Amino acid sequence: MTAHNKDSDPPKGKPLWSGRIKGSMSPEMEPLNRSLDVDIRLWPQDVQGSCSWTKALVQAGVLTKVEGEGLVDGLNKVAERIAAADYSGAPDEDIHSLVERLLHEEVGDLAGKLHTGRSRNDQVATDFRLWGIEATNTIKSELRDVQASLLEWAKGSLDIFIPGYTHLQQGQPVRAAHWVLSHFWPLERDQQLLDAVSAHVSVLPLGSGAIAGCPFSIDREFIRKDLGFDSISENSIDAVSDRDWVTELSFAIARIGVHLSRLSEDLVLFGSKEFGFIRLSDGFSTGSSLMPQKRNPDAAELVRGKAGRLVGNLMAILTILKGLPTGYNRDLQEDKENLFDSVDNLLMLLPAVAGTLRTAEFQVDRIETSLDVQILATDLADYLVKAGVPFRKAHEAVATIVRISEDKSVAIDCLELNDFQSVHSSFESDVMDVFSWDRSVEARVAPGGTALASVQSQIQDAEAKLQDL
Ligand code: ARG
């Protein structure tokens, strides 16, 4: 059906409010006013929301069944047209104006009935949330893949011991798998955060009108189900200006960015010549245009850099919202670009992180030469504790032994039994058994520790979390 009627066509890009403001828009105002190039991507949601609204208007007796069918047909044709061509440079103010103009081209004056009882205020809030629901789900599944890649890497590195660091100084030996999984759990908390955010995104604003609600007897519960929202908004004034979900999703993304940035920093550090614990694959490294020998961990560095931008986008939306008076304000048009940017960048970096992890390898020889036997000093103190020495005394005795070994320039595991016994009489000949990475690690068998059984049970828990997702 193409009720194309030249006389009744609104001029291209004619604003939806042109009855009130007669003067034409100043050219300096136009680029500031226009949001089409940003919100064009909301066209599927705009069409979907409009189809639901049409059905609700038919049910309320505002539109006849035939009119409703005509509008839905027309909207579907509009969707086909926008899918097939690039409309981002069209003269229309925003996606809602564009869809309405194209609908007019398809169905003529009938198009003018669609906006009955609706405002762009509740319309844009609905479109954006529909988009947000899908974006959150996509992030969850890409994030899951990063978690899966960590889990695979952990399973393959159960038998490698690396130094565990505090203050970036070697602390105590840990299984490499334990370190890998230390980056799994923060992302699992991000998944839980995204679930909580999802519930806040999935609230239907449509039916709130511009500010006061809808004067027609539309069934908002029908619209909720039709569009797949979990609940409907309770207050129309709040509904048209509530962007809390945008702040929450921006925060969740920023925090994922921070977590991945910390992981990336570990990869950069552990991949450096000085550490040499891991080798990142060619596919996620770059060379230098000048220094022929260079092999740079750019994927990890870019992820670390992107985190700054994700945090910045969170600051932007919070700052936009701060100080807005009650109800819808045009400032809210600025809610989309930063969140789009955060989601786009996150969805670009998540697969790169997963790929980097899937192709990274531990360099066992390098790790072995880096492990400093001094990181077994705590185990030496624990040895004395087991002989009945209070921990504080044991700590002091072992600190003395470390000092003696440094004075003699001899590693602590190469000192004589005399040296140990001169410091504390509870040292026996079996003290040498302490100097074993395996023994040290296996002692930490309490849940959450780095012993094999603990890490295996951690792996099982992680697997169960992934299954739940
Ligand atoms: N482009 C606008 C936005 O994104 C749509 C809502 C316009 N509402 C208005 N009252 N001017 O917020």
XYZ file of C-alpha atoms and ligand atoms in Angstrom:
481
model
C 0.000 0.000 0.000
C 1.550 3.276 -1.040
C -0.879 6.114 -0.396
C 1.691 8.513 -1.715
C 0.053 11.910 -1.930
C 2.312 14.768 -2.956
C 0.010 17.494 -1.582
C -0.132 16.095 1.919
C 3.563 15.159 2.136
C 5.368 17.073 4.852
C 8.464 18.733 3.395
C 11.569 16.643 3.915
C 12.886 17.130 7.406
C 9.970 19.307 8.509
C 10.062 19.286 12.324
C 7.344 17.429 14.216
C 6.574 20.632 16.120
C 6.333 22.966 13.101
C 2.767 24.034 13.908
C 4.003 26.026 16.884
C 7.321 27.436 15.743
C 6.752 29.141 12.387
C 10.151 30.671 11.785
C 12.663 28.315 10.196
C 15.457 26.973 12.282
C 18.652 28.951 12.272
C 21.464 27.137 10.440
C 23.616 27.500 13.539
C 20.973 25.656 15.578
C 20.498 22.763 13.175
C 23.615 20.691 13.851
C 23.172 21.200 17.586
C 19.550 20.132 17.427
C 20.008 17.113 15.186
C 20.672 13.725 16.707
C 19.847 11.531 13.718
C 23.410 10.437 13.003
C 23.640 9.193 16.602
C 20.143 7.753 17.138
C 19.695 6.282 13.623
C 20.761 2.944 15.056
C 17.585 2.906 17.157
C 15.427 2.441 14.060
C 14.560 -1.226 14.689
C 13.451 -0.361 18.232
C 11.572 2.739 17.037
C 9.618 0.673 14.512
C 9.012 -2.117 17.024
C 7.774 0.319 19.666
C 5.533 2.052 17.139
C 3.971 -1.262 16.041
C 3.151 -2.057 19.660
C 1.770 1.411 20.230
C -0.424 1.050 17.129
C -1.864 -2.220 18.436
C -2.537 -0.608 21.825
C -4.340 2.292 20.118
C -6.509 -0.187 18.199
C -7.364 -2.054 21.411
C -8.236 1.262 23.066
C -10.616 2.059 20.188
C -8.568 5.102 19.150
C -7.739 3.546 15.785
C -9.861 1.179 13.679
C -8.519 -2.265 12.980
C -7.986 -1.300 9.344
C -6.062 1.806 10.321
C -3.948 -0.240 12.681
C -3.118 -2.769 9.972
C -2.306 0.029 7.565
C 0.112 1.582 10.055
C 1.829 -1.703 10.905
C 2.217 -2.516 7.175
C 3.609 0.934 6.582
C 6.023 0.648 9.515
C 7.309 -2.649 8.171
C 7.969 -1.035 4.802
C 9.771 1.807 6.529
C 11.923 -0.763 8.317
C 12.789 -2.407 4.991
C 13.735 0.956 3.512
C 15.957 1.967 6.418
C 17.593 -1.468 6.482
C 18.406 -1.180 2.787
C 19.849 2.340 2.652
C 21.933 4.749 4.697
C 19.672 7.439 6.123
C 22.124 8.865 8.636
C 22.557 12.011 6.512
C 18.786 12.574 6.048
C 17.560 16.060 6.956
C 15.323 14.840 9.802
C 15.929 15.910 13.380
C 16.056 12.436 14.892
C 15.112 8.814 14.289
C 11.494 9.393 15.386
C 11.055 12.218 12.854
C 12.647 10.116 10.117
C 10.419 7.091 10.755
C 7.326 9.292 10.832
C 8.260 11.042 7.573
C 8.925 7.759 5.780
C 5.700 6.361 7.208
C 3.882 9.340 5.723
C 5.467 8.518 2.372
C 4.146 4.976 2.702
C 0.632 5.482 4.101
C -0.134 9.189 3.662
C -2.077 11.123 6.277
C -2.881 7.972 8.240
C 0.722 8.304 9.504
C -0.399 11.341 11.497
C -2.528 9.120 13.745
C 0.368 7.054 15.080
C 1.602 9.650 17.530
C -1.787 9.874 19.325
C -1.284 9.863 23.098
C 2.451 9.413 22.707
C 5.345 11.823 23.025
C 8.879 11.523 21.787
C 9.741 11.670 25.482
C 8.254 8.279 26.307
C 9.069 7.029 22.808
C 12.812 7.668 22.979
C 12.995 6.348 26.532
C 11.349 3.124 25.283
C 13.530 2.784 22.170
C 16.719 3.319 24.126
C 15.748 0.776 26.787
C 14.837 -1.812 24.149
C 18.307 -1.304 22.703
C 19.806 -1.470 26.221
C 18.217 -4.854 26.932
C 19.821 -6.348 23.836
C 23.166 -4.634 24.430
C 23.304 -6.010 27.980
C 22.634 -9.531 26.747
C 25.308 -9.278 24.054
C 27.853 -7.990 26.576
C 27.011 -10.872 28.899
C 27.667 -13.466 26.241
C 30.939 -11.881 25.017
C 32.093 -11.529 28.611
C 31.272 -15.166 29.167
C 33.634 -16.053 26.336
C 36.466 -14.156 28.031
C 35.701 -16.076 31.237
C 35.708 -19.334 29.266
C 39.116 -18.503 27.807
C 40.490 -17.841 31.308
C 39.079 -21.131 32.500
C 40.679 -23.050 29.617
C 44.023 -21.406 30.313
C 43.732 -22.200 34.020
C 43.002 -25.871 33.313
C 46.157 -26.067 31.207
C 48.400 -24.421 33.815
C 47.631 -26.292 37.007
C 51.158 -27.669 37.344
C 53.091 -24.467 36.757
C 54.294 -22.527 39.809
C 54.772 -18.788 39.543
C 55.627 -16.190 42.157
C 52.538 -14.578 43.695
C 53.103 -10.834 44.030
C 52.247 -8.210 46.605
C 53.597 -4.678 46.105
C 54.940 -6.124 42.849
C 57.550 -7.999 44.934
C 57.656 -11.782 44.959
C 55.525 -12.942 47.904
C 54.694 -16.641 47.917
C 54.567 -19.302 45.207
C 51.158 -19.963 43.615
C 49.884 -22.176 40.845
C 49.757 -20.271 37.532
C 46.136 -21.469 37.256
C 45.375 -19.711 40.536
C 46.661 -16.407 39.122
C 44.692 -16.936 35.889
C 41.499 -17.573 37.856
C 42.110 -14.473 39.962
C 40.971 -12.644 36.829
C 37.908 -14.883 36.353
C 36.051 -13.916 39.543
C 35.996 -10.152 39.032
C 34.338 -10.796 35.666
C 31.876 -13.120 37.369
C 30.924 -10.264 39.704
C 30.486 -8.107 36.596
C 28.060 -10.720 35.243
C 26.045 -10.486 38.445
C 26.107 -6.706 38.229
C 24.830 -6.893 34.645
C 21.952 -9.089 35.813
C 20.995 -6.460 38.376
C 21.293 -3.715 35.753
C 19.106 -5.751 33.354
C 16.179 -5.574 35.758
C 16.477 -1.781 35.854
C 16.736 -1.524 32.066
C 13.699 -3.683 31.488
C 11.056 -1.178 32.683
C 8.556 0.096 30.105
C 8.146 3.912 29.923
C 5.713 3.913 26.937
C 2.296 5.212 27.982
C 3.796 8.031 30.044
C 3.252 10.619 27.316
C 5.288 13.806 27.545
C 5.013 14.071 31.320
C 1.524 13.365 32.691
C 0.558 9.944 31.304
C -1.810 8.841 28.533
C -5.427 10.096 28.271
C -6.546 7.087 26.189
C -7.394 3.728 27.704
C -4.308 1.938 26.442
C -3.289 -1.349 28.034
C 0.295 -0.814 29.188
C 0.491 -4.402 30.394
C -0.197 -5.538 26.812
C 2.599 -3.265 25.522
C 4.952 -4.560 28.199
C 4.405 -8.158 27.132
C 4.442 -7.315 23.443
C 7.838 -5.581 23.726
C 9.275 -8.045 26.244
C 9.805 -5.707 29.195
C 9.833 -7.133 32.741
C 7.774 -4.360 34.344
C 6.120 -1.011 33.692
C 7.114 2.367 35.114
C 5.141 3.612 38.121
C 5.351 7.357 37.569
C 5.155 9.158 34.225
C 7.250 12.140 35.379
C 10.011 9.812 36.511
C 9.625 7.516 33.490
C 10.445 10.163 30.860
C 13.554 11.379 32.665
C 14.879 8.223 34.340
C 18.288 7.387 32.913
C 19.526 5.539 35.993
C 19.883 2.392 33.920
C 22.227 4.293 31.580
C 24.441 5.223 34.515
C 24.341 1.654 35.784
C 25.178 0.064 32.460
C 27.912 2.680 31.946
C 29.291 1.802 35.380
C 29.149 -1.943 34.724
C 31.027 -1.409 31.451
C 33.556 0.899 33.104
C 34.195 -1.693 35.802
C 34.609 -4.456 33.238
C 37.083 -2.094 31.567
C 38.963 -1.648 34.825
C 39.067 -5.415 35.400
C 40.302 -6.101 31.885
C 42.802 -3.292 32.222
C 44.296 -4.918 35.307
C 44.428 -8.255 33.497
C 46.072 -6.522 30.538
C 48.630 -4.872 32.770
C 49.577 -8.322 34.120
C 49.897 -9.608 30.551
C 52.112 -6.680 29.540
C 54.277 -7.093 32.621
C 54.523 -10.884 32.521
C 55.172 -10.726 28.780
C 58.110 -8.317 29.146
C 61.718 -9.446 28.720
C 62.337 -8.775 32.422
C 59.628 -11.187 33.534
C 59.297 -13.462 30.516
C 56.604 -15.549 32.226
C 54.289 -15.579 29.217
C 54.481 -15.180 25.484
C 51.631 -13.428 23.700
C 50.917 -14.722 20.208
C 51.826 -12.926 16.965
C 48.147 -12.389 16.257
C 47.810 -10.075 19.221
C 51.228 -8.407 19.068
C 52.684 -5.772 16.775
C 56.169 -4.740 15.712
C 57.808 -1.344 15.702
C 58.214 0.829 12.602
C 61.729 1.687 13.761
C 63.131 -0.974 16.089
C 63.316 -4.244 14.190
C 63.522 -6.437 17.269
C 60.323 -5.142 18.877
C 57.364 -7.276 19.734
C 54.767 -5.154 21.458
C 51.757 -6.364 23.472
C 49.456 -3.850 21.743
C 46.187 -5.720 22.235
C 46.672 -5.650 26.004
C 47.832 -2.024 25.927
C 44.851 -0.918 23.843
C 42.457 -2.665 26.222
C 44.159 -0.885 29.115
C 43.798 2.406 27.263
C 40.149 1.837 26.333
C 39.319 1.474 30.026
C 40.075 5.180 30.442
C 37.480 6.054 27.848
C 34.870 3.768 29.431
C 35.384 5.474 32.785
C 35.115 8.847 31.032
C 31.757 7.905 29.503
C 30.440 7.058 32.975
C 31.544 10.479 34.245
C 29.814 12.121 31.272
C 26.350 10.637 31.888
C 26.499 11.299 35.632
C 27.444 14.894 34.920
C 24.671 15.299 32.333
C 22.059 14.114 34.831
C 23.290 16.115 37.776
C 21.226 19.248 38.227
C 18.441 18.463 35.698
C 15.096 19.824 36.820
C 12.040 17.593 37.027
C 10.685 15.853 33.905
C 12.199 15.530 30.427
C 14.898 18.012 29.455
C 16.625 18.166 26.120
C 19.980 17.543 27.803
C 18.795 13.937 27.886
C 19.456 13.641 24.157
C 23.113 13.432 25.239
C 22.400 10.150 27.049
C 22.989 7.953 24.006
C 26.265 8.754 22.332
C 28.471 7.904 25.311
C 26.676 4.658 26.075
C 26.807 3.644 22.405
C 30.524 4.407 22.521
C 31.018 2.341 25.677
C 29.106 -0.642 24.317
C 30.784 -0.473 20.884
C 34.239 -0.292 22.382
C 33.574 -3.019 24.918
C 32.193 -5.338 22.252
C 35.299 -4.655 20.165
C 37.741 -5.366 22.939
C 36.125 -8.428 24.546
C 36.848 -10.767 21.588
C 40.413 -9.408 21.412
C 40.911 -10.198 25.098
C 39.503 -13.708 24.628
C 41.809 -14.257 21.642
C 44.847 -12.908 23.488
C 44.181 -15.299 26.378
C 43.508 -18.309 24.154
C 46.852 -17.889 22.404
C 49.025 -16.862 25.353
C 51.569 -19.363 26.653
C 53.501 -19.722 29.880
C 57.299 -19.820 29.470
C 58.052 -22.414 32.106
C 61.870 -22.201 31.853
C 61.850 -18.458 32.392
C 59.464 -18.763 35.326
C 61.661 -21.359 37.009
C 64.749 -19.157 36.856
C 62.760 -16.203 38.245
C 61.407 -17.955 41.322
C 63.422 -16.665 44.280
C 63.765 -19.217 47.063
C 63.270 -16.408 49.577
C 59.530 -16.587 48.812
C 59.519 -19.742 50.929
C 60.420 -17.681 54.024
C 56.809 -17.772 55.230
C 56.900 -21.572 54.987
C 60.056 -21.543 57.093
C 58.233 -19.513 59.749
C 55.287 -21.944 59.540
C 57.785 -24.781 60.148
C 58.720 -23.184 63.484
C 55.047 -22.569 64.287
C 54.423 -26.287 63.864
C 57.224 -26.875 66.410
C 55.278 -24.735 68.887
C 56.984 -21.361 68.324
C 54.610 -18.358 68.396
C 54.270 -16.902 64.873
C 55.694 -13.479 65.815
C 58.865 -15.147 67.187
C 59.087 -17.425 64.166
C 58.754 -14.414 61.847
C 61.635 -12.674 63.615
C 63.848 -15.777 63.506
C 63.305 -16.292 59.784
C 63.948 -12.598 59.071
C 67.340 -13.106 60.785
C 68.021 -16.163 58.626
C 67.228 -14.159 55.474
C 69.638 -11.467 56.639
C 72.376 -14.052 57.325
C 71.907 -15.537 53.859
C 72.203 -12.092 52.295
C 75.292 -11.268 54.367
C 76.892 -14.553 53.285
C 75.624 -14.193 49.716
C 74.190 -17.699 49.972
C 70.596 -18.607 49.113
C 68.565 -19.602 52.202
C 68.220 -23.177 50.995
C 72.039 -23.422 50.782
C 72.732 -22.378 54.383
C 74.099 -24.969 56.812
C 71.897 -26.571 59.481
C 74.157 -24.751 62.021
C 73.090 -21.415 60.585
C 69.432 -22.295 61.170
C 70.068 -23.692 64.645
C 72.156 -20.678 65.656
C 69.018 -18.593 65.143
C 66.481 -20.982 66.697
C 66.935 -24.307 68.450
C 63.677 -25.722 67.043
C 65.208 -26.144 63.578
C 65.955 -29.826 62.853
C 67.596 -31.505 59.894
C 64.235 -31.847 58.130
C 64.185 -28.046 57.703
C 65.529 -28.569 54.179
C 62.219 -30.195 53.187
C 60.644 -26.753 53.451
C 62.420 -25.673 50.271
C 59.965 -27.155 47.817
C 57.542 -25.172 45.680
C 55.163 -28.079 45.630
C 55.115 -28.476 49.384
C 54.540 -24.775 49.919
C 51.672 -24.624 47.457
C 50.088 -27.876 48.674
C 50.001 -26.557 52.240
C 47.429 -23.946 51.117
C 44.566 -26.394 50.855
C 41.935 -24.348 52.690
C 39.158 -23.314 50.255
C 40.265 -20.409 48.080
C 43.927 -21.386 48.406
C 46.443 -22.438 45.791
C 46.764 -26.195 46.584
C 45.850 -28.478 43.705
C 42.605 -29.675 45.319
C 41.539 -26.108 46.108
C 42.249 -24.869 42.598
C 40.461 -27.893 41.129
C 37.394 -27.157 43.198
C 37.673 -23.503 42.149
C 37.687 -24.661 38.536
C 34.546 -26.696 39.164
C 32.815 -23.684 40.705
C 33.871 -21.501 37.797
C 32.573 -24.093 35.341
C 29.227 -24.171 37.139
C 29.002 -20.358 36.932
C 29.607 -20.488 33.200
C 26.957 -23.156 32.795
C 24.440 -20.979 34.653
C 25.040 -18.044 32.335
N 15.973 13.255 20.174
C 15.332 13.424 21.437
C 16.144 12.675 22.519
O 16.955 11.884 22.167
C 13.978 12.848 21.389
C 13.043 13.436 22.374
C 12.730 14.828 22.012
N 11.788 15.386 22.887
C 11.516 16.710 22.942
N 10.650 17.080 23.799
N 12.134 17.548 22.168
O 15.975 12.889 23.695
